[in-house]
Amino acid sequence: MTTDRSILLVGTGGWGREVARAINASPRWCLAGLVDTDPQALASTRDALPAPQPPVFKDALSAAKATRPDAIAMVVPNPARQPLLEHFLRAGFPAFVEKPLVHSPDQLSRLGEILAEYPTPLMVAQNYRYSAHSRALRRFIEDAQFGRLREIHIAFARNGRNFAGHPVSRMAGPTGLLMELGIHHLDLLRYLVGQEPSVLHAEAASPLKEFAGWTRIDADLAFPSGTTAHYSARYNAAHDETPWGGSWNFIFDHGEAHYFPCPSADAPAIRFSPVPPFGWPKDLPTPDAREQRQNLLQAALAEFATSLDENRPAETGFADNCLTIKTAFAIARAAGWDFA
């Protein structure tokens, strides 16, 4: 497959630099240009790329006019992203955006209205589901080699004091922990089970004075198949931190599986008890952290290109991502948050 589409990258900070590397290495995309209001971030990302380096711009609208790209990649946090995204969707530019798509039901409704009037392709980079391990685990669950999936226990824990100055520490209520971080876990949960959950119960607390919003969330969910899930997310872990993807335990009729969506290179991504007699691809490697990030981005970018080729919604397009976001909203409301 040849590089046949150009994409303009808006946002070149830490994660934007990772996205730039992935686009540069993609067989389907080439960088039309880099955009950022921060000249240091622009220069750093440009210099991290091999020659020939793409042109750089301070203004996204001027950059789009100058480069006429086939699509826009937006790695700009909300709320700054919303007006830019709306402009590009109205102008007909397919958009590849970072999660979370929105922070509130009002923002989601507004975006839905714009897409109804201007039906432009939009894909959200919910990356965890695109890993080879996640794909294989979903097949394992569907094949029912251990029987029916009964329970899922998801634990995420980090010491928030280590990044108390990060923008997420200043976000109110559920925004920092649930919408910015937990949205990854909820999307992967929906993908692996293949059904939409109902929220049975949720509670939240704010035990860290360094954070404006919630730093602990617990939620119980149920799926139509009878599978239940318990989700626990914490930014107040003094020790026993999990990887950013969390620690997942699956309980089946006849066995268990333990999964780390973001494993370390010296530990397996998934362990079974007992070991499956067949059907699990034992040769899946566990790459280092940077390679994991690049692999996930490459898979997401490939899906974006293929969805445009086939004139269909991307797997994590607007309609599907709405379901993930609405699950997060339901947890927040059940825990007492009022989005009004």
CSV table of C-alpha atoms in Angstrom, one decimal:
chain,number,residue,atom,x,y,z
A,1,MET,CA,0.0,0.0,0.0
A,2,THR,CA,1.4,3.4,-0.9
A,3,THR,CA,1.2,6.7,1.0
A,4,ASP,CA,-1.8,8.2,-0.7
A,5,ARG,CA,-3.2,10.7,1.8
A,6,SER,CA,-1.9,13.8,3.4
A,7,ILE,CA,-2.8,14.9,6.9
A,8,LEU,CA,-2.2,18.1,8.8
A,9,LEU,CA,-1.2,17.7,12.5
A,10,VAL,CA,-2.6,20.3,14.8
A,11,GLY,CA,-0.9,20.1,18.2
A,12,THR,CA,2.7,19.1,18.6
A,13,GLY,CA,3.2,18.7,22.4
A,14,GLY,CA,4.3,15.5,24.1
A,15,TRP,CA,1.6,13.2,22.6
A,16,GLY,CA,1.5,15.3,19.4
A,17,ARG,CA,5.1,14.4,18.9
A,18,GLU,CA,4.2,10.7,19.1
A,19,VAL,CA,1.4,11.1,16.6
A,20,ALA,CA,3.8,13.0,14.3
A,21,ARG,CA,6.2,10.0,14.4
A,22,ALA,CA,3.4,7.6,13.7
A,23,ILE,CA,2.1,9.6,10.7
A,24,ASN,CA,5.6,9.9,9.4
A,25,ALA,CA,6.1,6.1,9.6
A,26,SER,CA,2.7,5.3,8.2
A,27,PRO,CA,2.4,3.6,4.8
A,28,ARG,CA,-1.0,5.3,4.3
A,29,TRP,CA,-0.3,8.9,5.4
A,30,CYS,CA,2.2,11.7,4.9
A,31,LEU,CA,2.5,14.8,7.0
A,32,ALA,CA,1.2,17.9,5.2
A,33,GLY,CA,2.4,20.2,8.0
A,34,LEU,CA,2.7,20.8,11.7
A,35,VAL,CA,0.7,23.4,13.6
A,36,ASP,CA,1.2,24.8,17.1
A,37,THR,CA,1.1,28.1,18.8
A,38,ASP,CA,4.1,27.1,20.9
A,39,PRO,CA,7.3,27.6,18.8
A,40,GLN,CA,9.3,25.4,21.0
A,41,ALA,CA,6.9,22.5,20.7
A,42,LEU,CA,6.8,23.0,16.9
A,43,ALA,CA,10.6,23.0,16.6
A,44,SER,CA,11.1,20.0,18.9
A,45,THR,CA,8.6,17.9,16.9
A,46,ARG,CA,9.9,19.0,13.5
A,47,ASP,CA,13.5,18.2,14.6
A,48,ALA,CA,12.5,14.8,15.8
A,49,LEU,CA,11.4,13.8,12.2
A,50,PRO,CA,13.7,12.7,9.4
A,51,ALA,CA,14.2,14.8,6.3
A,52,PRO,CA,12.4,16.1,4.4
A,53,GLN,CA,10.6,17.7,7.3
A,54,PRO,CA,7.1,19.1,6.9
A,55,PRO,CA,6.3,22.8,6.9
A,56,VAL,CA,5.4,24.4,10.2
A,57,PHE,CA,2.6,26.9,11.0
A,58,LYS,CA,1.3,28.8,14.0
A,59,ASP,CA,-2.3,29.0,12.8
A,60,ALA,CA,-4.4,26.0,11.9
A,61,LEU,CA,-6.7,27.7,9.5
A,62,SER,CA,-3.9,29.3,7.6
A,63,ALA,CA,-2.1,25.9,7.5
A,64,ALA,CA,-5.1,24.1,6.1
A,65,LYS,CA,-5.5,26.8,3.4
A,66,ALA,CA,-1.8,26.6,2.5
A,67,THR,CA,-1.4,22.8,2.5
A,68,ARG,CA,-4.9,21.6,1.4
A,69,PRO,CA,-4.6,18.3,3.3
A,70,ASP,CA,-6.9,15.3,2.8
A,71,ALA,CA,-7.5,15.2,6.6
A,72,ILE,CA,-6.8,16.8,9.9
A,73,ALA,CA,-5.2,15.2,13.0
A,74,MET,CA,-6.0,17.1,16.2
A,75,VAL,CA,-4.0,16.6,19.3
A,76,VAL,CA,-5.3,19.7,21.1
A,77,PRO,CA,-7.0,19.4,24.5
A,78,ASN,CA,-10.5,20.5,25.2
A,79,PRO,CA,-11.9,23.1,25.5
A,80,ALA,CA,-9.5,24.7,23.0
A,81,ARG,CA,-10.1,21.9,20.4
A,82,GLN,CA,-13.8,22.3,20.1
A,83,PRO,CA,-14.1,25.4,18.0
A,84,LEU,CA,-11.2,24.3,15.7
A,85,LEU,CA,-12.8,20.8,15.3
A,86,GLU,CA,-16.2,22.4,14.5
A,87,HIS,CA,-14.6,24.6,11.8
A,88,PHE,CA,-12.8,21.8,10.1
A,89,LEU,CA,-15.9,19.5,10.1
A,90,ARG,CA,-18.0,22.3,8.6
A,91,ALA,CA,-15.3,22.7,5.9
A,92,GLY,CA,-15.4,19.0,5.1
A,93,PHE,CA,-12.1,17.9,6.4
A,94,PRO,CA,-12.1,14.3,7.8
A,95,ALA,CA,-10.8,14.5,11.3
A,96,PHE,CA,-8.7,12.2,13.4
A,97,VAL,CA,-8.9,13.4,17.0
A,98,GLU,CA,-7.6,12.3,20.4
A,99,LYS,CA,-9.8,11.2,23.2
A,100,PRO,CA,-11.9,12.4,24.9
A,101,LEU,CA,-14.0,13.8,22.2
A,102,VAL,CA,-16.0,16.0,24.6
A,103,HIS,CA,-16.3,16.7,28.3
A,104,SER,CA,-20.0,17.3,28.6
A,105,PRO,CA,-23.4,16.2,27.2
A,106,ASP,CA,-24.0,19.7,25.8
A,107,GLN,CA,-20.7,19.5,23.9
A,108,LEU,CA,-21.7,16.1,22.6
A,109,SER,CA,-25.1,17.3,21.4
A,110,ARG,CA,-23.6,20.3,19.7
A,111,LEU,CA,-21.1,18.1,17.8
A,112,GLY,CA,-23.9,15.7,16.8
A,113,GLU,CA,-25.9,18.6,15.4
A,114,ILE,CA,-22.9,19.8,13.3
A,115,LEU,CA,-22.2,16.3,11.9
A,116,ALA,CA,-25.9,15.9,11.0
A,117,GLU,CA,-25.7,19.1,9.0
A,118,TYR,CA,-22.1,18.5,7.7
A,119,PRO,CA,-21.6,14.7,7.5
A,120,THR,CA,-17.8,14.6,7.7
A,121,PRO,CA,-15.8,11.5,8.7
A,122,LEU,CA,-14.7,11.8,12.3
A,123,MET,CA,-12.6,9.2,14.1
A,124,VAL,CA,-11.5,9.1,17.8
A,125,ALA,CA,-8.2,7.5,18.6
A,126,GLN,CA,-9.4,5.1,21.3
A,127,ASN,CA,-6.1,3.3,21.0
A,128,TYR,CA,-6.3,0.3,23.4
A,129,ARG,CA,-8.8,-1.7,21.4
A,130,TYR,CA,-6.5,-1.6,18.4
A,131,SER,CA,-3.6,-3.6,20.0
A,132,ALA,CA,-2.9,-7.1,18.8
A,133,HIS,CA,-3.4,-8.4,22.3
A,134,SER,CA,-6.9,-6.8,22.7
A,135,ARG,CA,-7.9,-8.1,19.3
A,136,ALA,CA,-6.8,-11.6,20.2
A,137,LEU,CA,-8.5,-11.5,23.7
A,138,ARG,CA,-11.8,-10.5,22.2
A,139,ARG,CA,-11.6,-13.5,19.9
A,140,PHE,CA,-10.8,-15.7,22.9
A,141,ILE,CA,-13.9,-14.4,24.7
A,142,GLU,CA,-16.1,-14.8,21.6
A,143,ASP,CA,-14.9,-18.4,21.2
A,144,ALA,CA,-15.9,-19.2,24.8
A,145,GLN,CA,-12.9,-21.5,25.3
A,146,PHE,CA,-13.3,-21.0,29.1
A,147,GLY,CA,-17.1,-20.9,28.8
A,148,ARG,CA,-19.2,-17.9,29.5
A,149,LEU,CA,-17.6,-14.7,30.7
A,150,ARG,CA,-19.1,-14.0,34.1
A,151,GLU,CA,-17.1,-11.1,35.7
A,152,ILE,CA,-14.5,-8.5,34.9
A,153,HIS,CA,-12.6,-6.6,37.5
A,154,ILE,CA,-10.7,-3.5,36.3
A,155,ALA,CA,-8.3,-1.7,38.6
A,156,PHE,CA,-6.4,1.5,37.8
A,157,ALA,CA,-4.2,3.2,40.4
A,158,ARG,CA,-1.5,5.9,40.1
A,159,ASN,CA,0.0,8.3,42.6
A,160,GLY,CA,-1.5,11.7,41.5
A,161,ARG,CA,1.0,13.6,43.6
A,162,ASN,CA,3.6,12.8,41.0
A,163,PHE,CA,1.8,14.9,38.4
A,164,ALA,CA,-0.2,17.3,40.5
A,165,GLY,CA,0.8,20.2,38.2
A,166,HIS,CA,-0.7,18.5,35.1
A,167,PRO,CA,-3.8,20.1,33.6
A,168,VAL,CA,-5.9,17.1,34.7
A,169,SER,CA,-5.3,18.1,38.3
A,170,ARG,CA,-7.2,21.3,37.7
A,171,MET,CA,-10.3,19.7,36.1
A,172,ALA,CA,-13.5,19.6,38.1
A,173,GLY,CA,-15.6,16.6,39.1
A,174,PRO,CA,-15.2,13.5,36.8
A,175,THR,CA,-13.3,15.3,34.0
A,176,GLY,CA,-9.7,14.6,34.9
A,177,LEU,CA,-10.0,11.0,36.1
A,178,LEU,CA,-13.0,9.6,34.2
A,179,MET,CA,-13.3,11.6,31.0
A,180,GLU,CA,-9.6,12.1,30.3
A,181,LEU,CA,-8.2,8.8,31.5
A,182,GLY,CA,-11.0,6.4,32.3
A,183,ILE,CA,-12.5,6.8,28.8
A,184,HIS,CA,-9.8,4.5,27.5
A,185,HIS,CA,-10.8,1.8,29.9
A,186,LEU,CA,-14.5,2.1,29.2
A,187,ASP,CA,-14.0,1.9,25.5
A,188,LEU,CA,-11.8,-1.2,25.8
A,189,LEU,CA,-14.4,-2.7,28.1
A,190,ARG,CA,-17.2,-2.2,25.5
A,191,TYR,CA,-15.0,-3.6,22.8
A,192,LEU,CA,-14.0,-6.7,24.6
A,193,VAL,CA,-17.5,-7.7,25.8
A,194,GLY,CA,-19.1,-6.6,22.5
A,195,GLN,CA,-22.2,-5.2,24.3
A,196,GLU,CA,-23.3,-2.0,25.9
A,197,PRO,CA,-23.3,-1.8,29.7
A,198,SER,CA,-25.8,-0.4,32.2
A,199,VAL,CA,-24.5,1.4,35.3
A,200,LEU,CA,-25.8,-0.3,38.4
A,201,HIS,CA,-24.0,1.8,41.0
A,202,ALA,CA,-21.1,4.4,41.2
A,203,GLU,CA,-19.5,6.5,43.8
A,204,ALA,CA,-16.6,9.0,43.8
A,205,ALA,CA,-14.4,10.9,46.2
A,206,SER,CA,-11.7,13.6,46.1
A,207,PRO,CA,-9.2,12.6,48.7
A,208,LEU,CA,-6.3,14.6,47.2
A,209,LYS,CA,-6.2,18.3,48.0
A,210,GLU,CA,-3.8,18.7,45.0
A,211,PHE,CA,-6.6,17.9,42.6
A,212,ALA,CA,-9.7,20.0,41.9
A,213,GLY,CA,-11.8,17.0,40.8
A,214,TRP,CA,-12.4,13.4,41.7
A,215,THR,CA,-9.4,11.2,42.4
A,216,ARG,CA,-11.3,8.0,43.2
A,217,ILE,CA,-14.2,6.3,41.2
A,218,ASP,CA,-15.8,2.9,41.8
A,219,ALA,CA,-18.6,1.7,39.4
A,220,ASP,CA,-20.5,-1.5,38.9
A,221,LEU,CA,-21.8,-2.3,35.5
A,222,ALA,CA,-23.9,-5.1,33.9
A,223,PHE,CA,-24.2,-6.3,30.3
A,224,PRO,CA,-27.2,-7.9,28.6
A,225,SER,CA,-25.4,-11.3,28.5
A,226,GLY,CA,-25.2,-11.3,32.3
A,227,THR,CA,-21.6,-10.4,32.5
A,228,THR,CA,-20.8,-7.9,35.3
A,229,ALA,CA,-17.9,-5.5,35.6
A,230,HIS,CA,-16.4,-3.6,38.5
A,231,TYR,CA,-14.3,-0.6,37.6
A,232,SER,CA,-12.0,1.1,40.2
A,233,ALA,CA,-9.9,4.1,39.3
A,234,ARG,CA,-7.7,6.0,41.6
A,235,TYR,CA,-5.2,8.9,41.5
A,236,ASN,CA,-4.5,8.5,45.2
A,237,ALA,CA,-2.4,5.3,45.2
A,238,ALA,CA,0.7,5.7,47.4
A,239,HIS,CA,2.0,2.4,46.2
A,240,ASP,CA,1.0,-0.7,44.1
A,241,GLU,CA,0.5,1.4,41.0
A,242,THR,CA,-0.9,-0.2,37.9
A,243,PRO,CA,0.1,0.4,34.3
A,244,TRP,CA,-1.8,3.2,32.6
A,245,GLY,CA,-4.0,0.7,30.9
A,246,GLY,CA,-4.9,-0.8,34.3
A,247,SER,CA,-5.0,-4.4,35.5
A,248,TRP,CA,-7.9,-6.5,34.2
A,249,ASN,CA,-9.1,-9.8,35.6
A,250,PHE,CA,-11.6,-11.9,33.6
A,251,ILE,CA,-13.6,-14.7,35.4
A,252,PHE,CA,-15.1,-17.4,33.1
A,253,ASP,CA,-17.1,-20.5,33.8
A,254,HIS,CA,-13.9,-22.6,33.6
A,255,GLY,CA,-10.9,-20.4,34.1
A,256,GLU,CA,-9.5,-16.9,34.5
A,257,ALA,CA,-7.5,-14.4,32.5
A,258,HIS,CA,-5.4,-11.5,33.7
A,259,TYR,CA,-4.7,-8.7,31.2
A,260,PHE,CA,-2.5,-5.6,31.1
A,261,PRO,CA,-3.4,-3.5,28.1
A,262,CYS,CA,-0.1,-1.5,28.6
A,263,PRO,CA,2.3,-4.2,29.9
A,264,SER,CA,5.9,-3.8,30.7
A,265,ALA,CA,8.4,-5.5,28.3
A,266,ASP,CA,9.5,-8.0,31.0
A,267,ALA,CA,6.0,-9.2,31.8
A,268,PRO,CA,3.4,-10.9,29.7
A,269,ALA,CA,0.4,-8.9,28.5
A,270,ILE,CA,-1.9,-11.7,29.5
A,271,ARG,CA,-1.9,-14.8,31.7
A,272,PHE,CA,-4.4,-17.6,31.8
A,273,SER,CA,-5.3,-20.1,34.5
A,274,PRO,CA,-5.4,-22.8,33.4
A,275,VAL,CA,-3.3,-22.4,30.2
A,276,PRO,CA,-5.7,-22.7,27.2
A,277,PRO,CA,-5.2,-25.9,25.2
A,278,PHE,CA,-5.5,-24.1,21.9
A,279,GLY,CA,-6.5,-20.9,20.2
A,280,TRP,CA,-4.4,-18.3,21.9
A,281,PRO,CA,-1.6,-16.8,19.8
A,282,LYS,CA,1.4,-17.5,22.0
A,283,ASP,CA,3.8,-15.6,19.7
A,284,LEU,CA,2.4,-12.1,20.3
A,285,PRO,CA,5.4,-10.1,21.5
A,286,THR,CA,5.3,-7.5,24.3
A,287,PRO,CA,7.2,-4.5,22.9
A,288,ASP,CA,8.7,-1.7,25.0
A,289,ALA,CA,6.6,1.3,25.9
A,290,ARG,CA,7.5,3.5,22.9
A,291,GLU,CA,6.9,0.7,20.5
A,292,GLN,CA,3.6,0.0,22.1
A,293,ARG,CA,2.5,3.6,21.6
A,294,GLN,CA,3.6,3.6,18.0
A,295,ASN,CA,1.9,0.3,17.3
A,296,LEU,CA,-1.4,1.5,18.7
A,297,LEU,CA,-1.2,4.7,16.7
A,298,GLN,CA,-0.3,2.9,13.5
A,299,ALA,CA,-3.2,0.6,13.8
A,300,ALA,CA,-5.6,3.5,14.5
A,301,LEU,CA,-4.2,5.5,11.6
A,302,ALA,CA,-4.6,2.5,9.3
A,303,GLU,CA,-8.3,2.1,10.3
A,304,PHE,CA,-8.8,5.8,9.6
A,305,ALA,CA,-7.4,5.5,6.1
A,306,THR,CA,-9.3,2.3,5.4
A,307,SER,CA,-12.6,3.8,6.6
A,308,LEU,CA,-12.1,6.7,4.1
A,309,ASP,CA,-11.2,4.2,1.3
A,310,GLU,CA,-14.3,2.2,1.9
A,311,ASN,CA,-16.5,5.3,2.6
A,312,ARG,CA,-17.7,3.9,5.9
A,313,PRO,CA,-17.6,5.1,9.5
A,314,ALA,CA,-14.4,4.2,11.3
A,315,GLU,CA,-14.6,1.6,14.0
A,316,THR,CA,-14.2,4.3,16.6
A,317,GLY,CA,-16.1,6.9,14.7
A,318,PHE,CA,-18.5,9.4,16.2
A,319,ALA,CA,-21.5,7.0,16.6
A,320,ASP,CA,-19.5,4.3,18.4
A,321,ASN,CA,-17.5,6.8,20.5
A,322,CYS,CA,-20.8,8.3,21.6
A,323,LEU,CA,-21.6,5.1,23.3
A,324,THR,CA,-18.3,5.1,25.2
A,325,ILE,CA,-18.8,8.7,26.2
A,326,LYS,CA,-22.4,8.1,27.3
A,327,THR,CA,-21.2,5.3,29.5
A,328,ALA,CA,-18.8,7.7,31.2
A,329,PHE,CA,-21.6,10.2,31.6
A,330,ALA,CA,-23.8,7.6,33.2
A,331,ILE,CA,-21.1,6.7,35.7
A,332,ALA,CA,-20.6,10.3,36.6
A,333,ARG,CA,-24.3,10.9,37.1
A,334,ALA,CA,-24.6,7.8,39.2
A,335,ALA,CA,-21.8,9.1,41.4
A,336,GLY,CA,-23.6,12.3,41.9
A,337,TRP,CA,-22.3,14.7,39.3
A,338,ASP,CA,-24.6,17.2,37.7
A,339,PHE,CA,-23.5,18.2,34.2
A,340,ALA,CA,-26.0,21.2,34.1
